[in-house]
Short mmCIF file of N, CA, C and O in Angstrom, two decimals:
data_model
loop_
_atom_site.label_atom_id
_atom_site.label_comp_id
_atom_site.label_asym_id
_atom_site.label_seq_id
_atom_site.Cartn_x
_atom_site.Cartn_y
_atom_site.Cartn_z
N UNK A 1 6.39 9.67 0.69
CA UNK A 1 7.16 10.81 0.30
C UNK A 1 7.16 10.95 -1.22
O UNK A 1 6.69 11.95 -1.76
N UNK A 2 7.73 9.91 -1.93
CA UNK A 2 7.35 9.88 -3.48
C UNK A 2 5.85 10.31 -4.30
O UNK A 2 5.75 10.68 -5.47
N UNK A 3 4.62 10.13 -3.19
CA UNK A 3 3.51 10.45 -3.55
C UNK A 3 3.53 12.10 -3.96
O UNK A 3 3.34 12.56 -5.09
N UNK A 4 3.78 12.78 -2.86
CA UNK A 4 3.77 13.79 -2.15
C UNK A 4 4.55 14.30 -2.89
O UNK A 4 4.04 15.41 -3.09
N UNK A 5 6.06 14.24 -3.80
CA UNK A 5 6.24 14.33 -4.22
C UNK A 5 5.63 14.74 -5.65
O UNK A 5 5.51 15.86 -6.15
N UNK A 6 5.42 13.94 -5.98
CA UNK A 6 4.73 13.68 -7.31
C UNK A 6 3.71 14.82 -7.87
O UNK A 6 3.67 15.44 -8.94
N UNK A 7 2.73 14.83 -6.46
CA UNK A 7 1.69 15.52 -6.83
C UNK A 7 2.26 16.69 -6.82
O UNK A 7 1.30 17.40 -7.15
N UNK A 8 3.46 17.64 -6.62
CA UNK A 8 3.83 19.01 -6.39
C UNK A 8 5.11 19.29 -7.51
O UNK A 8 5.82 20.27 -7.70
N UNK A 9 5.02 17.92 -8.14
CA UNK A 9 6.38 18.05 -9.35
C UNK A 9 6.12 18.91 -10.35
O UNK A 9 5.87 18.13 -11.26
N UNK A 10 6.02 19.87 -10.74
CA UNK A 10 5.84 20.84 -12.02
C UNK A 10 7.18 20.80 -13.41
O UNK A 10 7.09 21.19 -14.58
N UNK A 11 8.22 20.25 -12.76
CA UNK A 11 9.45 20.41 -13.54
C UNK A 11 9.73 18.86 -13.88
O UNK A 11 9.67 18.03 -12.98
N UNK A 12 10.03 18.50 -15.12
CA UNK A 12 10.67 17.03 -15.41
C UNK A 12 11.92 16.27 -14.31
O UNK A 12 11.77 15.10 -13.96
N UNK A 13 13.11 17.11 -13.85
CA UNK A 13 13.62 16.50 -12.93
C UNK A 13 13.02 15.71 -11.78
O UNK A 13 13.20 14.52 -11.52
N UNK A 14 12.14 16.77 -11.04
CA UNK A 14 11.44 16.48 -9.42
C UNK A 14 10.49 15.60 -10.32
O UNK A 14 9.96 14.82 -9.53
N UNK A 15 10.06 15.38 -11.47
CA UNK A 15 9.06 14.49 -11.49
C UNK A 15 9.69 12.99 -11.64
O UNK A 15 9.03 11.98 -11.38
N UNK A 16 10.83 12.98 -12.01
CA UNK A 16 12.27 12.14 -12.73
C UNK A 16 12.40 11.13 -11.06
O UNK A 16 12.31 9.91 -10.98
N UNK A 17 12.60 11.98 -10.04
CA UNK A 17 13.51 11.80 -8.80
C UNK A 17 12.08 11.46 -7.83
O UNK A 17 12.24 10.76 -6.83
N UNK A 18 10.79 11.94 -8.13
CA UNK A 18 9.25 10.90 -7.43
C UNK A 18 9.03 9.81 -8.58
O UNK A 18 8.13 8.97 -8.59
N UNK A 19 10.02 9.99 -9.54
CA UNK A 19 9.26 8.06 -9.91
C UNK A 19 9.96 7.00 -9.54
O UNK A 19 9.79 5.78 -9.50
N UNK A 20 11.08 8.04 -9.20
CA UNK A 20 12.52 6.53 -8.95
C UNK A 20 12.01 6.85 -7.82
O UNK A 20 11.17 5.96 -7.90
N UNK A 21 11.68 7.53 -6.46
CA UNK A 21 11.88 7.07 -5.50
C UNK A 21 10.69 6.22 -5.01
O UNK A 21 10.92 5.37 -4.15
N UNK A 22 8.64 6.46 -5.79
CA UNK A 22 8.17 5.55 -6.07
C UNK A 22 8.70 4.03 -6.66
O UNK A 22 8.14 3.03 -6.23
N UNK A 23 9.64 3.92 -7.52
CA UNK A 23 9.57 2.30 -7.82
C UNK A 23 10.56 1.82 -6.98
O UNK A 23 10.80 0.63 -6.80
N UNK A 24 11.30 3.06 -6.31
CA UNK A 24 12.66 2.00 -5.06
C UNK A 24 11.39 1.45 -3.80
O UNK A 24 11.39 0.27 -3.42
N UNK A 25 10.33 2.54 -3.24
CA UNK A 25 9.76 2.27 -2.16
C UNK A 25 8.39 0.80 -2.90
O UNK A 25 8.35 -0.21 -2.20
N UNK A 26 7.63 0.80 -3.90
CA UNK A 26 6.96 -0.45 -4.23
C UNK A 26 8.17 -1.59 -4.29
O UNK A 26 8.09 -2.61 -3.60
N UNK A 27 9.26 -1.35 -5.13
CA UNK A 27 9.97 -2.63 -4.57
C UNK A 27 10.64 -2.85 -3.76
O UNK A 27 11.37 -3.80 -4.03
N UNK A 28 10.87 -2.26 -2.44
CA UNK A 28 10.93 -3.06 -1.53
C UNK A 28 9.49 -2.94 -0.43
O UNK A 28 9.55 -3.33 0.74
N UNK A 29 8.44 -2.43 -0.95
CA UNK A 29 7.38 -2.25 -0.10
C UNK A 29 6.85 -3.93 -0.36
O UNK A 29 6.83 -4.80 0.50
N UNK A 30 6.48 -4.06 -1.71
CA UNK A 30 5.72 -5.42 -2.34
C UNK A 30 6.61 -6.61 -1.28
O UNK A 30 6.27 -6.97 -0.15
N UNK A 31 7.61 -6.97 -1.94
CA UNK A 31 7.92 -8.10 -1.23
C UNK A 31 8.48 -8.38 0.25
O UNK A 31 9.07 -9.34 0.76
N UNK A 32 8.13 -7.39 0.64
CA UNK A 32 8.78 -7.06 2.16
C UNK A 32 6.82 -7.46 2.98
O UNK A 32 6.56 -8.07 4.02
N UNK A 33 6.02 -6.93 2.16
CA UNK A 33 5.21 -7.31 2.79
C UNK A 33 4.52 -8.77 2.87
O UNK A 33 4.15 -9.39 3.86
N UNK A 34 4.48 -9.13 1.45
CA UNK A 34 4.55 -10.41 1.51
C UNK A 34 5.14 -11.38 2.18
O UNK A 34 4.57 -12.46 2.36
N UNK A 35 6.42 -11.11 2.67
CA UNK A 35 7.17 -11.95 3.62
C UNK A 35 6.43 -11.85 5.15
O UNK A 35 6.38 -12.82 5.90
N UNK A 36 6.00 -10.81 5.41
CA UNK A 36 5.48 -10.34 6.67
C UNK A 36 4.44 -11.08 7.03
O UNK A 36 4.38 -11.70 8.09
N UNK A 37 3.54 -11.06 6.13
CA UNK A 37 1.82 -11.99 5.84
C UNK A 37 2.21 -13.51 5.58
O UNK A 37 1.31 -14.28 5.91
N UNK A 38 3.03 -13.94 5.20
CA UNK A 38 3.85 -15.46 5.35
C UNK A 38 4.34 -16.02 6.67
O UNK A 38 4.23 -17.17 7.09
N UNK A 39 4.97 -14.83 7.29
CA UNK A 39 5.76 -15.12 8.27
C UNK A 39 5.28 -15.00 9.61
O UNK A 39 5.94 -15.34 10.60
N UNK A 40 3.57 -14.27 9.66
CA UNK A 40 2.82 -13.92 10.55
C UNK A 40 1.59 -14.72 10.51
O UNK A 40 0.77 -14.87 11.41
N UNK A 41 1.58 -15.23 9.30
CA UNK A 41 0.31 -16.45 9.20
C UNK A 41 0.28 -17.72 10.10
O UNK A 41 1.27 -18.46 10.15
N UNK A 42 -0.61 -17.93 10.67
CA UNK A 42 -0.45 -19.42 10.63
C UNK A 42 0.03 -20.27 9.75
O UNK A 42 -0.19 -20.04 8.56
N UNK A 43 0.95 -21.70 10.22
CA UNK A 43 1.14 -22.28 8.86
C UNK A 43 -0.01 -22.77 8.30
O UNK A 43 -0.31 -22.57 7.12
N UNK A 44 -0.81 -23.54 9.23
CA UNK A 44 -1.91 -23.88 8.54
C UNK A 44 -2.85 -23.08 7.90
O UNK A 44 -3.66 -23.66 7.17
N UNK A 45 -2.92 -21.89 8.01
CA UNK A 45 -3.67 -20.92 7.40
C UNK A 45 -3.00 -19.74 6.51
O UNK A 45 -3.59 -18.78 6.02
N UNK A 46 -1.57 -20.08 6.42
CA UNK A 46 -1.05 -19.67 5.38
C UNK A 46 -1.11 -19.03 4.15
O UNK A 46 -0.82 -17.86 3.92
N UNK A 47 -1.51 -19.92 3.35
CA UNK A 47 -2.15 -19.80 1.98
C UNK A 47 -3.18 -18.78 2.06
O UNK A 47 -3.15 -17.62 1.65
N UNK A 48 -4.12 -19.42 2.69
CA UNK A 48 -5.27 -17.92 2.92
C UNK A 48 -5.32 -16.62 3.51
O UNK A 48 -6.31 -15.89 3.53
N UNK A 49 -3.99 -16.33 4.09
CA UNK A 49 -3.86 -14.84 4.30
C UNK A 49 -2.77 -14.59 2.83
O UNK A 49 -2.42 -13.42 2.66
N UNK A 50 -2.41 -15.28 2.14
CA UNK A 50 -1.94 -14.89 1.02
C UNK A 50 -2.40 -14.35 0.41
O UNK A 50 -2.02 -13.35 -0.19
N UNK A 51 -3.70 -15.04 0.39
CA UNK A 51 -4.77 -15.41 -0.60
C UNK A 51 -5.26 -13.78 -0.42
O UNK A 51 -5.26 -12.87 -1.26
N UNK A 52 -5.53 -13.77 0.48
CA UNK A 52 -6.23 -12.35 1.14
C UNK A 52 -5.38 -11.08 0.81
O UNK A 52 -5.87 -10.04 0.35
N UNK A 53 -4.27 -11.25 1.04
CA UNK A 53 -2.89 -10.11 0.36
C UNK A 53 -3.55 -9.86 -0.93
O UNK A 53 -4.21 -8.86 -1.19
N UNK A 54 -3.26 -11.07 -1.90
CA UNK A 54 -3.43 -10.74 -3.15
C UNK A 54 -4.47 -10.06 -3.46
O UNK A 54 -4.50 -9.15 -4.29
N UNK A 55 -5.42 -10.47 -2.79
CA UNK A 55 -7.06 -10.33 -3.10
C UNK A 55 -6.91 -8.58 -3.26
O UNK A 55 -7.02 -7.91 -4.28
N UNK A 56 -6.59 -8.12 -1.73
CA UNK A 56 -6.77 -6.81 -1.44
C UNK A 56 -5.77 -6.18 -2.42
O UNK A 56 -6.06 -4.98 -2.52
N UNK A 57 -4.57 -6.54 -3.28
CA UNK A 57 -3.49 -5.74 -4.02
C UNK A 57 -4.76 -6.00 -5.34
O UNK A 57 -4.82 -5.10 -6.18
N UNK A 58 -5.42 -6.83 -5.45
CA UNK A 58 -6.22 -6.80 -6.72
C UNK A 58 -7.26 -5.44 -6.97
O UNK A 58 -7.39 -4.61 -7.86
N UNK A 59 -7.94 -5.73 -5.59
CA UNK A 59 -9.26 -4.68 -5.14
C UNK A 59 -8.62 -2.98 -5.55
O UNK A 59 -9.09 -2.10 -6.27
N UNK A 60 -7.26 -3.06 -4.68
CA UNK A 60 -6.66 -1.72 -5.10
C UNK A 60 -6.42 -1.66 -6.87
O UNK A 60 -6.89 -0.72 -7.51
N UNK A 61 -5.87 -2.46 -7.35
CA UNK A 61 -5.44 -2.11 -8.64
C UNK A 61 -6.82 -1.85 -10.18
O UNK A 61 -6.73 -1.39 -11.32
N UNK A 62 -8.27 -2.60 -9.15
CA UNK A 62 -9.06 -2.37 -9.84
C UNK A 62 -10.07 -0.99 -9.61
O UNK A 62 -10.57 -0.31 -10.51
N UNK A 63 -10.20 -0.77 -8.04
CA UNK A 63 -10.74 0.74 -8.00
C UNK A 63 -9.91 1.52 -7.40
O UNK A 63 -10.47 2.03 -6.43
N UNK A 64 -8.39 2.00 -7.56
CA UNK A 64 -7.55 2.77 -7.69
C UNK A 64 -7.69 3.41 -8.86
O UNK A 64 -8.01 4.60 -8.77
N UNK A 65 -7.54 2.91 -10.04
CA UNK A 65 -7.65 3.69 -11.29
C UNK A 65 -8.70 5.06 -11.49
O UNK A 65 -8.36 6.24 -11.56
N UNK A 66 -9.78 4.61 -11.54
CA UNK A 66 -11.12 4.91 -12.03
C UNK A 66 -11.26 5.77 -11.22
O UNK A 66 -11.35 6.92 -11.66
N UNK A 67 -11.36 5.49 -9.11
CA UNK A 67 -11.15 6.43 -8.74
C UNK A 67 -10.17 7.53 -8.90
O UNK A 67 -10.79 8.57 -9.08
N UNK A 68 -8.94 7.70 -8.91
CA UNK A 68 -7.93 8.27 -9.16
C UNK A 68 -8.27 9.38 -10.11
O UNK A 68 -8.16 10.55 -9.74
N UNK A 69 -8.80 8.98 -11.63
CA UNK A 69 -9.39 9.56 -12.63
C UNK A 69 -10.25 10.41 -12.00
O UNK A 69 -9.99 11.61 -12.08
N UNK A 70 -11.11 10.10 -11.46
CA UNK A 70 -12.13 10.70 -11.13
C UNK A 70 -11.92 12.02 -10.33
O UNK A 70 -12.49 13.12 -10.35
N UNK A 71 -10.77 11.42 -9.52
CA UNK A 71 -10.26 13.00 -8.62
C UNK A 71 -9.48 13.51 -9.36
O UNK A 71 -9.16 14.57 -8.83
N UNK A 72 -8.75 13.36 -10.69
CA UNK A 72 -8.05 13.81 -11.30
C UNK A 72 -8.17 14.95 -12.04
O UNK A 72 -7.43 15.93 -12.14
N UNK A 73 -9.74 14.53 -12.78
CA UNK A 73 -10.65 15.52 -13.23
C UNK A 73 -11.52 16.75 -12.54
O UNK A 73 -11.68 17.89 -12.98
N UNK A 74 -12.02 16.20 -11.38
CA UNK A 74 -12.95 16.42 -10.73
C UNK A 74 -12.40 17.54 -9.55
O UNK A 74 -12.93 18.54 -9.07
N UNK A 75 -10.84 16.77 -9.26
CA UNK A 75 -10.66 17.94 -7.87
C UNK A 75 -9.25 18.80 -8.43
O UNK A 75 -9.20 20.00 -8.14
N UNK A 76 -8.51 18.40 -8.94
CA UNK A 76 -6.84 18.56 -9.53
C UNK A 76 -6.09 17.66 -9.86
O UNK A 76 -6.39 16.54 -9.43
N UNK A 77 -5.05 17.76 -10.59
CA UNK A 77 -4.04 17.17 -10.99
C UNK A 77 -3.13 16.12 -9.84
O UNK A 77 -2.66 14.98 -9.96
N UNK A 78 -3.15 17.02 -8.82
CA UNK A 78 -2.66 16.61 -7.62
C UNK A 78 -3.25 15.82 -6.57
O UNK A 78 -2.61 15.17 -5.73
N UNK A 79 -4.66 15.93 -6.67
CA UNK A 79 -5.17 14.86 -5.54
C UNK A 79 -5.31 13.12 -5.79
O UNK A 79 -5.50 12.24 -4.95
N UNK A 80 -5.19 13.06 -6.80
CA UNK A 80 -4.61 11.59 -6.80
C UNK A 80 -3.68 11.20 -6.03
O UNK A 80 -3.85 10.25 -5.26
N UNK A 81 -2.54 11.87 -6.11
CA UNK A 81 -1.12 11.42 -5.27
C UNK A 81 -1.05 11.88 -3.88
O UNK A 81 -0.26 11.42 -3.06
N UNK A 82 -1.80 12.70 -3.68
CA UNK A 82 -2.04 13.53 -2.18
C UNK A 82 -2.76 12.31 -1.12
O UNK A 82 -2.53 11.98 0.04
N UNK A 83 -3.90 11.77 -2.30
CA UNK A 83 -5.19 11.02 -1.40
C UNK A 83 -3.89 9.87 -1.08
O UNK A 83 -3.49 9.78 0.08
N UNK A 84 -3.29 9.03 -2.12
CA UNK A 84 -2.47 7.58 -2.11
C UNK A 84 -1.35 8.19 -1.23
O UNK A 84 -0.49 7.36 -0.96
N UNK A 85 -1.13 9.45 -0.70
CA UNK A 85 -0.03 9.66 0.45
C UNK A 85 -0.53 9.27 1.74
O UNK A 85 -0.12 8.44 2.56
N UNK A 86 -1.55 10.09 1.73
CA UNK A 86 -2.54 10.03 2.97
C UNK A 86 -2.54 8.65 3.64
O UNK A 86 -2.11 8.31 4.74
N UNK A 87 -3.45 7.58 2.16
CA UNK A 87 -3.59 6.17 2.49
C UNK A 87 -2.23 5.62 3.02
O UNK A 87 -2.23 4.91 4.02
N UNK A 88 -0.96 5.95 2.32
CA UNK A 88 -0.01 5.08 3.05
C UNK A 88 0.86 6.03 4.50
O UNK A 88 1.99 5.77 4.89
N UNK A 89 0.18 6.81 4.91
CA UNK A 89 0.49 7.73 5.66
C UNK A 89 -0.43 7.09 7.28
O UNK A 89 0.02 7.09 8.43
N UNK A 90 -1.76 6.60 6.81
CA UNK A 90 -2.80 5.57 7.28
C UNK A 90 -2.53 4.91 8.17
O UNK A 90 -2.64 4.92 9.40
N UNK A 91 -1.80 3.76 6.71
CA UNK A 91 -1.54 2.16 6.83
C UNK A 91 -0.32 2.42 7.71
O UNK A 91 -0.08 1.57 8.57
N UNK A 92 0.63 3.67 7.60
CA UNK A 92 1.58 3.38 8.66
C UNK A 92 1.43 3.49 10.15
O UNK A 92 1.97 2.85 11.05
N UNK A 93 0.48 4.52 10.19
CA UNK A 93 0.03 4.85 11.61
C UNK A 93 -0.53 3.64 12.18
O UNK A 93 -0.15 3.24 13.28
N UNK A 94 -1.71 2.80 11.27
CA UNK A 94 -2.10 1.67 12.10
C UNK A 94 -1.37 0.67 11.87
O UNK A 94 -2.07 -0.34 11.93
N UNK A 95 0.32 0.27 11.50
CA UNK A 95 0.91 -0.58 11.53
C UNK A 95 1.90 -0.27 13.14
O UNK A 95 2.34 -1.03 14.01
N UNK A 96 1.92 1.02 12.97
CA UNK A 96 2.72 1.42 14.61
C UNK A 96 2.05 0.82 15.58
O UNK A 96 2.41 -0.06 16.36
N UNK A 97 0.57 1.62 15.42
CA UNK A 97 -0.39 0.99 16.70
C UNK A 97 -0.75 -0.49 16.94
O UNK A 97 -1.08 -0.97 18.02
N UNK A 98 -0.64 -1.05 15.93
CA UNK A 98 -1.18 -2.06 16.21
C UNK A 98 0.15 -2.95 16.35
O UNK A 98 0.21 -3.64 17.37
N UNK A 99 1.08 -3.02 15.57
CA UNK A 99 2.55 -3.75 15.54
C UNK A 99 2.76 -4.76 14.58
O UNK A 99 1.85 -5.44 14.11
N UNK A 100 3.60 -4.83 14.38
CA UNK A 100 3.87 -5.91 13.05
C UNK A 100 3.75 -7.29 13.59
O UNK A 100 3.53 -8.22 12.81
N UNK A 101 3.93 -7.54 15.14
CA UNK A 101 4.36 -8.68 15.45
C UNK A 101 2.76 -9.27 16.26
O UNK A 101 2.61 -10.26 16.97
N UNK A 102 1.70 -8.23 15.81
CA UNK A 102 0.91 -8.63 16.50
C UNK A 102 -0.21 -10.45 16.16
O UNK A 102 -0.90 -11.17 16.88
N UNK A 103 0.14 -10.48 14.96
CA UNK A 103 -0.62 -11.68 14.05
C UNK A 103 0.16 -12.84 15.18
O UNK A 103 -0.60 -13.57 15.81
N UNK A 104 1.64 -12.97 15.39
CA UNK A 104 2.26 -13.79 15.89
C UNK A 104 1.62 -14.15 17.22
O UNK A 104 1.99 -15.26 17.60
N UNK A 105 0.76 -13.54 18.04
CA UNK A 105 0.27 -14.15 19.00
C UNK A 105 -1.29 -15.06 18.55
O UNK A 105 -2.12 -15.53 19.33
N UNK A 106 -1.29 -15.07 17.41
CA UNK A 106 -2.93 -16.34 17.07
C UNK A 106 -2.25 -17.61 17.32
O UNK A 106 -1.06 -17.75 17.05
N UNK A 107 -3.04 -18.65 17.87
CA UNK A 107 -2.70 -19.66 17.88
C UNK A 107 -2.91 -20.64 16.91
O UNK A 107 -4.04 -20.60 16.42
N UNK A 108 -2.10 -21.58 16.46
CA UNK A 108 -2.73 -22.45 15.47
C UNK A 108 -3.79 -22.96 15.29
O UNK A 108 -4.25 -23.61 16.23
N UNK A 109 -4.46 -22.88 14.22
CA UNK A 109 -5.78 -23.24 14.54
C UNK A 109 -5.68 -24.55 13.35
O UNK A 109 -5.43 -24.39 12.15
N UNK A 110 -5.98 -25.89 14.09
CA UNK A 110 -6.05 -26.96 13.07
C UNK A 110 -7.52 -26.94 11.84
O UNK A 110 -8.73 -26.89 12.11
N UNK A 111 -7.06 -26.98 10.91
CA UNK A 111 -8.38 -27.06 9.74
C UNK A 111 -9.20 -28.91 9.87
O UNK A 111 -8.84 -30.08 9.84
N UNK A 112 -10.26 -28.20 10.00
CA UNK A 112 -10.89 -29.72 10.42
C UNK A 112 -11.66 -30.11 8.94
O UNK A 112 -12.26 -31.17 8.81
#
């Protein structure tokens, strides 16, 4: 919603009221998910779906930009925040379908 926001803000207020409601939804999006990928890991394999979290928050933070720019210039002002609605518009649909609780049925798998 804050995305979506954003991209249609023309006035300093509505642009004021999509950044706060962007940094309320990243902080509790960030560590809410992290707990999820902890708590759905194997213990023994733990660390490495961490590992994998981070990895993928890296991947985004390095070709998010550049792309972003690129549609910034290229298509409007607005499709940056339109496309990053979409994506978390996505990630929610395949978190419904698939379920949060679905990791919890892997079985432990001992590291040999």
């Amino acid at each position: 919603m804050a995305l979506t926001t954003m991209a249609f803000a023309y006035v300093w207020p509505t642009l004021l009221v999509a950044c706060a409601l962007l940094t309320l939804g990243q902080g509790v999006a960030s560590p809410s998910i992290s707990s999820l990928v902890s708590e759905i890991a194997p213990a023994a394999r733990r660390g490495e779906a961490m590992g994998y979290q981070q990895s993928a928050y890296a991947v985004g933070r390095i070709v998010g930009p550049p792309v972003a720019g690129f549609m910034f210039d290229h298509s409007g002002i607005w499709t940056p925040y339109v496309a990053g609605a979409g994506l978390c518009a996505l990630a929610l649909v395949l978190l419904l379908k698939w379920g949060v609780h679905r990791g919890q049925q892997v079985a432990e798998v001992p590291k040999t």
